[in-house]
Short mmCIF file of C-alpha atoms and ligand atoms in Angstrom, two decimals:
data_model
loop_
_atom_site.label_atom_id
_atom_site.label_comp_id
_atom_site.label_asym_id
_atom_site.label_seq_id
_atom_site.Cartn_x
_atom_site.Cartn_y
_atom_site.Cartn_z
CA UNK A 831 -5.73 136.35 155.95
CA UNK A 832 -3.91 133.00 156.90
CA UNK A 833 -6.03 129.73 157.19
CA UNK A 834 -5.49 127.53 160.08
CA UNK A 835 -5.58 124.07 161.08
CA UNK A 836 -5.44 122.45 164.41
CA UNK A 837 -4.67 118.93 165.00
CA UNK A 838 -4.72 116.52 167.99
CA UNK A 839 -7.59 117.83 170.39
CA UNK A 840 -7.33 116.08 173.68
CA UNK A 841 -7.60 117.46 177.25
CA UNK A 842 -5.04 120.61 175.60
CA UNK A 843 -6.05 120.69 171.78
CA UNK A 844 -10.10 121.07 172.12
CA UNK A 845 -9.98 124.16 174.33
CA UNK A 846 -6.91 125.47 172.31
CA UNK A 847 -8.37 125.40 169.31
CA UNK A 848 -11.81 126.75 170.37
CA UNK A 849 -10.06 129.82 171.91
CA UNK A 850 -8.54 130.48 167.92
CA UNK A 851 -12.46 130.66 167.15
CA UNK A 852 -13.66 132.35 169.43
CA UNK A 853 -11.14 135.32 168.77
CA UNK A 854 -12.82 134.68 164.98
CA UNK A 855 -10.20 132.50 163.46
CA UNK A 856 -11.86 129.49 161.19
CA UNK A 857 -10.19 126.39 161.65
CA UNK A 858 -9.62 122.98 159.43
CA UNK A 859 -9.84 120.46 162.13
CA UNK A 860 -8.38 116.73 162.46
CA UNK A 861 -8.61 114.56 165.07
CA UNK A 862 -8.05 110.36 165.28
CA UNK A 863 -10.95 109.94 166.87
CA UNK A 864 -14.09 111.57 165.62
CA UNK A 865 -15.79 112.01 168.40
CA UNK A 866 -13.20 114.70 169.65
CA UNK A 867 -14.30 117.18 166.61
CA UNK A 868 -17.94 117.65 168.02
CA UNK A 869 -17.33 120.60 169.99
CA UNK A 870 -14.99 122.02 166.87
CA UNK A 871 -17.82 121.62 164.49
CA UNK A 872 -20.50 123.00 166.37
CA UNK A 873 -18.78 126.15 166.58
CA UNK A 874 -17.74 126.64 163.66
CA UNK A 875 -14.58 124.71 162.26
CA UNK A 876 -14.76 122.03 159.17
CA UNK A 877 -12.70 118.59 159.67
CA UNK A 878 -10.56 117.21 157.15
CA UNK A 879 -9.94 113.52 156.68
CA UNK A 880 -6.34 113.42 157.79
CA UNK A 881 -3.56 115.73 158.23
CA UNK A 882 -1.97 116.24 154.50
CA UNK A 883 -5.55 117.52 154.16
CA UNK A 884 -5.51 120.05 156.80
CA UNK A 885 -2.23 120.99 155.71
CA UNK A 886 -3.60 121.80 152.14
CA UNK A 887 -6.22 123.62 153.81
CA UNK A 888 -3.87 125.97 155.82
CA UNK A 889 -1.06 128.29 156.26
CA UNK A 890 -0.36 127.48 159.44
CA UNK A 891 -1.17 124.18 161.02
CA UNK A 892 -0.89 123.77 164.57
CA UNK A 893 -0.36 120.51 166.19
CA UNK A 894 -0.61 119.34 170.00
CA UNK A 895 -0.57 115.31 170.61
CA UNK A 896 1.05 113.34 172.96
CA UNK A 897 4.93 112.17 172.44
CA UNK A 898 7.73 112.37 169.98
CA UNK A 899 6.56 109.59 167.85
CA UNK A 900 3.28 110.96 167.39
CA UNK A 901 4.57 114.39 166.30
CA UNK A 902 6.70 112.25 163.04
CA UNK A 903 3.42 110.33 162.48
CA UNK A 904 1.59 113.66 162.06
CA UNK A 905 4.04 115.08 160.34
CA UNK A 906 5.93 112.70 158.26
CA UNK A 907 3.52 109.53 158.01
CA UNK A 908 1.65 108.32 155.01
CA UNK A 909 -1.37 111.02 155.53
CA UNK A 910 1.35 113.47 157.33
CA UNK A 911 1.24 117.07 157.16
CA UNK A 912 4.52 117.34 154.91
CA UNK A 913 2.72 115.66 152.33
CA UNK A 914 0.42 118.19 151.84
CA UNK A 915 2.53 121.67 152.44
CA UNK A 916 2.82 123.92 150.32
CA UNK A 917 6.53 125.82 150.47
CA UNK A 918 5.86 128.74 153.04
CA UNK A 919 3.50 126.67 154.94
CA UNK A 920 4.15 127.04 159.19
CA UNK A 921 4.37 123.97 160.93
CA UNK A 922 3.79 124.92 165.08
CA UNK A 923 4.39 121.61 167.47
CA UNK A 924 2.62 122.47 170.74
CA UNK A 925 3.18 118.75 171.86
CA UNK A 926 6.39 118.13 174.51
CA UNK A 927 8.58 116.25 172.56
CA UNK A 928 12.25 115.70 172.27
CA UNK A 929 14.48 119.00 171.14
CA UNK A 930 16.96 116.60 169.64
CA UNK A 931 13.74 115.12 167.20
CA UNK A 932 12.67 118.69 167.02
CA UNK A 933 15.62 120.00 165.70
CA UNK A 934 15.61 117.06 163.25
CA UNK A 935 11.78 117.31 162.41
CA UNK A 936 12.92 121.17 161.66
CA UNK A 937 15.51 120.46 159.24
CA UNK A 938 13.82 117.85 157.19
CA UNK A 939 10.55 120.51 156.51
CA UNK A 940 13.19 123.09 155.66
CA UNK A 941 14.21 120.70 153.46
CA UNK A 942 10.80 121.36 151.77
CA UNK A 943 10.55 124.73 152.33
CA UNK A 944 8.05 124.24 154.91
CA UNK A 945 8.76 126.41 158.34
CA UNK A 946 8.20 125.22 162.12
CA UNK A 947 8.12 126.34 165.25
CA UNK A 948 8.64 124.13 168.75
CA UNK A 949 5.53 126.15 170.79
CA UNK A 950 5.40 123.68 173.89
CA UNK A 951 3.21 125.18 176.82
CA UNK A 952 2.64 125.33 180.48
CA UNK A 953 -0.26 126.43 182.68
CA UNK A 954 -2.07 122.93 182.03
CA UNK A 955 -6.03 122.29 181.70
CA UNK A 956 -7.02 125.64 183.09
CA UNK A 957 -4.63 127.77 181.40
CA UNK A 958 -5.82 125.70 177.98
CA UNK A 959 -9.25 126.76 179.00
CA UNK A 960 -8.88 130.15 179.86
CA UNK A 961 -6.26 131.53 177.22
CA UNK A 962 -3.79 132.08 179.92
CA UNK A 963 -1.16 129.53 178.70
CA UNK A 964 2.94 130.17 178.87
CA UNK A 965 4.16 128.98 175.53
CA UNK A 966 8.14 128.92 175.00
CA UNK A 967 8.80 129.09 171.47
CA UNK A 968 11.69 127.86 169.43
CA UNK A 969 12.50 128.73 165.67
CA UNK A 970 13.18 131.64 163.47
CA UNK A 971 11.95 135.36 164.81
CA UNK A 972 10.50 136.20 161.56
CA UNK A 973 8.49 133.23 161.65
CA UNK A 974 7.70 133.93 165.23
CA UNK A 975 5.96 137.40 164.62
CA UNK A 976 4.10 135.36 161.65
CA UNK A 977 2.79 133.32 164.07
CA UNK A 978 2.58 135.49 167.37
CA UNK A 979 -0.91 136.61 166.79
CA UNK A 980 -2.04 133.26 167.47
CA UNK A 981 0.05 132.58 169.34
CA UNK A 982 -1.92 135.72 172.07
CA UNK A 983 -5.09 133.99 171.05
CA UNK A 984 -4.19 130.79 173.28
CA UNK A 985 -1.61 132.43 175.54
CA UNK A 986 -0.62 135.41 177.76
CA UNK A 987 3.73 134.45 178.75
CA UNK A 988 4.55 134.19 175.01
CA UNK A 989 8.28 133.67 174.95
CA UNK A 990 10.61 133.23 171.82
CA UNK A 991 13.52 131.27 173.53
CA UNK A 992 15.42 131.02 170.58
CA UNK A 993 16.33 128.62 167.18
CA UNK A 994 14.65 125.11 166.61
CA UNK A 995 14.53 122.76 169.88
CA UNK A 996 15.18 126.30 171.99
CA UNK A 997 11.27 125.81 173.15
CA UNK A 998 11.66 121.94 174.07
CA UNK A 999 14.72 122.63 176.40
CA UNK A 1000 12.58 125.53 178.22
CA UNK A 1001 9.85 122.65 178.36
CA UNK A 1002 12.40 120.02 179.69
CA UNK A 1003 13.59 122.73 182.41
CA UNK A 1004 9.87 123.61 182.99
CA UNK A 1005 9.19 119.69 183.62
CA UNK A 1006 12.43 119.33 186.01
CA UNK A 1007 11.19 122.59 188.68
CA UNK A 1008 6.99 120.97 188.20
CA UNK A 1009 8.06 117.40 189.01
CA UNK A 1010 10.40 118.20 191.62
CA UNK A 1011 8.17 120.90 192.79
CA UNK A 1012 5.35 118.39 192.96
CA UNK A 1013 7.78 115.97 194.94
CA UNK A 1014 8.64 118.50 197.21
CA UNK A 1015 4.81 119.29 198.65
CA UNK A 1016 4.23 115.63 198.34
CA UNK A 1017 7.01 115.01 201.08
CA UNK A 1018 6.25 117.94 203.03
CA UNK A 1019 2.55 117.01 203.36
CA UNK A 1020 2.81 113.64 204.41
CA UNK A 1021 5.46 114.44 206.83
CA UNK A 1022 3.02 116.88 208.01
CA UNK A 1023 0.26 113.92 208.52
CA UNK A 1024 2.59 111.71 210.06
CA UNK A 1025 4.29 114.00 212.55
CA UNK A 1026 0.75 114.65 213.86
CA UNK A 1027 -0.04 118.61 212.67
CA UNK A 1028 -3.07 119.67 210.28
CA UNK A 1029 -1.64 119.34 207.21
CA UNK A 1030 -4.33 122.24 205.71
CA UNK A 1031 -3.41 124.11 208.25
CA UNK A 1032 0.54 123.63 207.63
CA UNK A 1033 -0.19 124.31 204.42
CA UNK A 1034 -2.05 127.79 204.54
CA UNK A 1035 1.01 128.72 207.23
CA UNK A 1036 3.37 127.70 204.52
CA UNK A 1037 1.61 129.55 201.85
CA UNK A 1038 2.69 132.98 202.90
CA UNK A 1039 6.34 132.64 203.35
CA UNK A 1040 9.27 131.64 201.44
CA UNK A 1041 7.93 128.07 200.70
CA UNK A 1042 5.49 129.24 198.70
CA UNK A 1043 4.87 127.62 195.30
CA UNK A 1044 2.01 127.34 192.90
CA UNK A 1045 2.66 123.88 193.29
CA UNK A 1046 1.36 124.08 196.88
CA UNK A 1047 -1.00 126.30 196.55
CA UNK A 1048 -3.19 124.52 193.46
CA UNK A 1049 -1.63 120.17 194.04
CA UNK A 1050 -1.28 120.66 197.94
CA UNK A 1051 -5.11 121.38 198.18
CA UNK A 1052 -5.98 118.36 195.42
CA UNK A 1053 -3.69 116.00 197.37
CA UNK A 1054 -5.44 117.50 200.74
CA UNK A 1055 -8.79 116.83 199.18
CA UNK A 1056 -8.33 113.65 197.59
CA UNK A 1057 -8.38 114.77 194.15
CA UNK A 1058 -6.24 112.68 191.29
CA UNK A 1059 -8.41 113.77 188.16
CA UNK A 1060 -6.29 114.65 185.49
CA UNK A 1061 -5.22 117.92 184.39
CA UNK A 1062 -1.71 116.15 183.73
CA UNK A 1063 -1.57 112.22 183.74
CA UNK A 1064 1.65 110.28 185.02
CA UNK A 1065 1.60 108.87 181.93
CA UNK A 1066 2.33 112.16 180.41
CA UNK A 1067 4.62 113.48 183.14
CA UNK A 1068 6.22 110.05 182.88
CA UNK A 1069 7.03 110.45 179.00
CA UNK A 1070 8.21 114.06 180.25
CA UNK A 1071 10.68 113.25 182.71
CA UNK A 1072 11.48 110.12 180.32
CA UNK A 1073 12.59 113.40 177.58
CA UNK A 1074 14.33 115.40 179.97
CA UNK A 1075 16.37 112.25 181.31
CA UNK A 1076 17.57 111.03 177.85
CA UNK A 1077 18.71 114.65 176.93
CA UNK A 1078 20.39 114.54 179.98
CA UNK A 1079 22.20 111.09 179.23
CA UNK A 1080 22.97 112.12 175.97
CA UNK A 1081 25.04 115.43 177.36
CA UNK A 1082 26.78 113.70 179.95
CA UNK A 1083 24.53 115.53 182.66
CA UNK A 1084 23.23 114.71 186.24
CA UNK A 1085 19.98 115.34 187.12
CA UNK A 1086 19.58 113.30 190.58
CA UNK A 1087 16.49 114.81 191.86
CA UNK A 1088 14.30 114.32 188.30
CA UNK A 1089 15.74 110.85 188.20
CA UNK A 1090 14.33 110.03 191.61
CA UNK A 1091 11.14 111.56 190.74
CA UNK A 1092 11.17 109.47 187.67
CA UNK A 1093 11.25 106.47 189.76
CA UNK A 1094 8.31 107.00 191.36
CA UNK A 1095 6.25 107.97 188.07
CA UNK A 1096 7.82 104.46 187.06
CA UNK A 1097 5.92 102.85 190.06
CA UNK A 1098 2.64 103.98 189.21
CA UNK A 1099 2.96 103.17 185.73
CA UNK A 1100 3.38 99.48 186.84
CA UNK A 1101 0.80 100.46 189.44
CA UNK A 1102 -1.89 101.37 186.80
CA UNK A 1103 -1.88 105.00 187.90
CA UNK A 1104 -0.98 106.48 184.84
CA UNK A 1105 -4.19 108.49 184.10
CA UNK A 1106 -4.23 110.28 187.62
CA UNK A 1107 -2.83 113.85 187.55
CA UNK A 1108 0.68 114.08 188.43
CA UNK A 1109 -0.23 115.20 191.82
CA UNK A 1110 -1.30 111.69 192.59
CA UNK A 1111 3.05 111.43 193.73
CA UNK A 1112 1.21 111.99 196.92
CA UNK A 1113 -0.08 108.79 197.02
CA UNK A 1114 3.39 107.11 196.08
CA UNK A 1115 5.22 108.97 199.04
CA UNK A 1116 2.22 108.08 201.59
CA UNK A 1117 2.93 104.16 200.11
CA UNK A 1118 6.58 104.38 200.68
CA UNK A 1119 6.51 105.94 204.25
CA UNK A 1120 7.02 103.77 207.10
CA UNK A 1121 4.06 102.63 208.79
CA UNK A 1122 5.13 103.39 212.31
CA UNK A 1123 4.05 106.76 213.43
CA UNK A 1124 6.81 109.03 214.69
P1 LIG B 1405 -4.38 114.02 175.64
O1 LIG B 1405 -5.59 114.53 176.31
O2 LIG B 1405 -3.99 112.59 175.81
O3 LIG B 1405 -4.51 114.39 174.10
C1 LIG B 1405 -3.58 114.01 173.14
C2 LIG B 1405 -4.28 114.04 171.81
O4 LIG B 1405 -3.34 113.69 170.79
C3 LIG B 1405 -5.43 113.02 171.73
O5 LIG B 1405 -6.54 113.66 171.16
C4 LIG B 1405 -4.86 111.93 170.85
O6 LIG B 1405 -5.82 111.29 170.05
C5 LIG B 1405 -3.93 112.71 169.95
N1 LIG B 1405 -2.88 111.83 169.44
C6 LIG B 1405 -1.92 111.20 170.15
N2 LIG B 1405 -1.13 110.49 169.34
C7 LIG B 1405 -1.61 110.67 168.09
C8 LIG B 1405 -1.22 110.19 166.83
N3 LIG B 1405 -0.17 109.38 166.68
N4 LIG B 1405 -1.94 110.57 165.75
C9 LIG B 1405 -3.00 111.38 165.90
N5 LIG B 1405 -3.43 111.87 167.07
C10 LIG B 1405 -2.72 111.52 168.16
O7 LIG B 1405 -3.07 114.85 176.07
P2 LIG B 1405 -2.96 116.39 176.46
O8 LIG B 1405 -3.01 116.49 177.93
O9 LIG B 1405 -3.85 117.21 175.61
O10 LIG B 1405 -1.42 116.65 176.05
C11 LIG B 1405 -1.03 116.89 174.72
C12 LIG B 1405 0.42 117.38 174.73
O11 LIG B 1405 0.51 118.58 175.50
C13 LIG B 1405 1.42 116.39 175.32
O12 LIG B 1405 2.64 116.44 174.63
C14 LIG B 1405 1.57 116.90 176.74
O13 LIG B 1405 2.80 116.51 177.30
C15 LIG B 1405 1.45 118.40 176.53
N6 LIG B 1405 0.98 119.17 177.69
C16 LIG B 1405 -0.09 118.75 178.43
C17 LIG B 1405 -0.47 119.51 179.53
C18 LIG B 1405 -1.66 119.11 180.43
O14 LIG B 1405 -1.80 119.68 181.51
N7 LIG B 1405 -2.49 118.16 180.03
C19 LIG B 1405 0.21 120.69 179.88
C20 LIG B 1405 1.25 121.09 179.09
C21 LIG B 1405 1.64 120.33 178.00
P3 LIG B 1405 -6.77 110.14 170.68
O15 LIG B 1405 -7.80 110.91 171.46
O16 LIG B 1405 -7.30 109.46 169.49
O17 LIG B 1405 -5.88 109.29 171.54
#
């Protein structure tokens, strides 16, 4: 039976990891702050004092934190994960990161003998919650089926994209159509509000044709209603769009409408928004609108 670790439990992590023990998995935890193991420990899971000792602990160690520098901390820093490995060990990055450092952070385990897998995700709080997540995986197949059964403990759209970084790229191109997605119903509503319509009742017309989007349907109501609580923070969506544009520098690519989305997550950065949910772009566009009514 393989023994698992689970590091980084944050608004993702926690109800990640408690879904691999409720389907009977035990877990070596480790967290930066300790307060963010209580609901590990009470059901069930032991904590380790850093990550070279979860990784001594486990087979497979899963990891979700928050940005590309994070994921070489864990992994390469003086307490890292590679430090305690043993050859044959899985290494599974659920964070959104960079493919380029993924494909780097790949080779330099190998190196060891220690495997990985890029296992970013979509489907946000909820889908955490419930089990329900999409998780695009990049890496070697064999080491995919070692890892899939897990992998259907946390998820339901379990997809192996391809080699290393193949699972970042589906997250960059998953962050592009949710930003500009999230832009687009932003726009729409206010122009809604300002051209004098119901905007909840433009929206439930909209709903059943070809403007639907999940995006409307769950962030249209929020912005409707006045709800910002995170689910996704700008500042996450920020360091997102941040990854997709660099890639996109670094090909020679143009990615116009991403850029100008960017731009606005930029604003609210400065404007201390940063922990509202990403549907908060509402409030940018509403900001930015003339006053005058049309
Ligand atoms: P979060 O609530 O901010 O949690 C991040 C966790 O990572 C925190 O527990 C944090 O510890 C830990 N962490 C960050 N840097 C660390 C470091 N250097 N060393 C050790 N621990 C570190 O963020 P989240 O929403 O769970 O997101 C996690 C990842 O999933 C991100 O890459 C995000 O882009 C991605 N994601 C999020 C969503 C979503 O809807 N939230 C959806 C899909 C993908 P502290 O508590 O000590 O800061």
């Amino acid at each position: 039976m393989e023994r698992i670790g689970f590091i980084g439990l944050g608004i993702m992590g926690r109800p990640m990891a408690l879904n691999l023990t409720r389907k009977g998995h035990g877990l070596t935890v480790w967290a930066r702050r300790r307060e963010s193991v209580a609901p590990l420990t009470e059901a069930g899971a032991r904590v380790a004092a850093s990550p070279r000792e979860v990784a001594r602990e486990a087979d497979i160690v899963f990891l979700i934190v928050s940005d590309t520098p994070d994921v070489e901390q864990v992994i390469f820093g003086g307490d890292g994960i590679a430090h305690g490995a043993a050859r044959g060990t899985v290494v599974v990055d659920m964070s959104t990161i960079s493919p380029a450092t993924t494909r780097d952070l790949a080779g330099q385990l190998a190196q060891r003998g220690i495997e990985m897998l890029d296992a970013p995700v979509s489907g946000g709080e909820t889908g955490a919650v419930q089990g329900t997540l999409s998780i695009m995986v990049g890496g070697k197949p064999e080491v995919f089926e070692r890892v899939k059964p897990f992998f259907q403990c946390m998820g339901k759209n379990i997809v192996h994209v391809g080699p290393a970084g193949a699972g970042q790229v589906a997250k960059a191109c998953n962050q592009i159509l949710a930003a500009v997605n999230i832009e687009g119903v932003a726009e729409a509503l206010n122009f809604a509000i300002r051209a004098g319509a119901d905007p909840r009742k433009v929206r439930e017309a909209l709903l059943g044709g070809f403007a639907y989007s999940k995006a409307l349907e769950v962030h249209g109501q929020r912005m409707l209603d006045g709800d910002f609580k995170p689910g996704f923070k700008i500042r996450l969506f920020q360091k997102d769009l941040g990854i997709v544009l660099d890639s996109a520098h670094q090909m020679g690519l143009a990615l116009p409408a991403a850029a100008m989305v960017a731009q606005h997550f930029n604003a609210q950065m400065g404007a201390g928004e940063g922990d509202l949910d990403g549907n908060s772009l509402f409030r940018v566009i509403d900001r930015i609108s003339a006053a005058k009514e049309l």
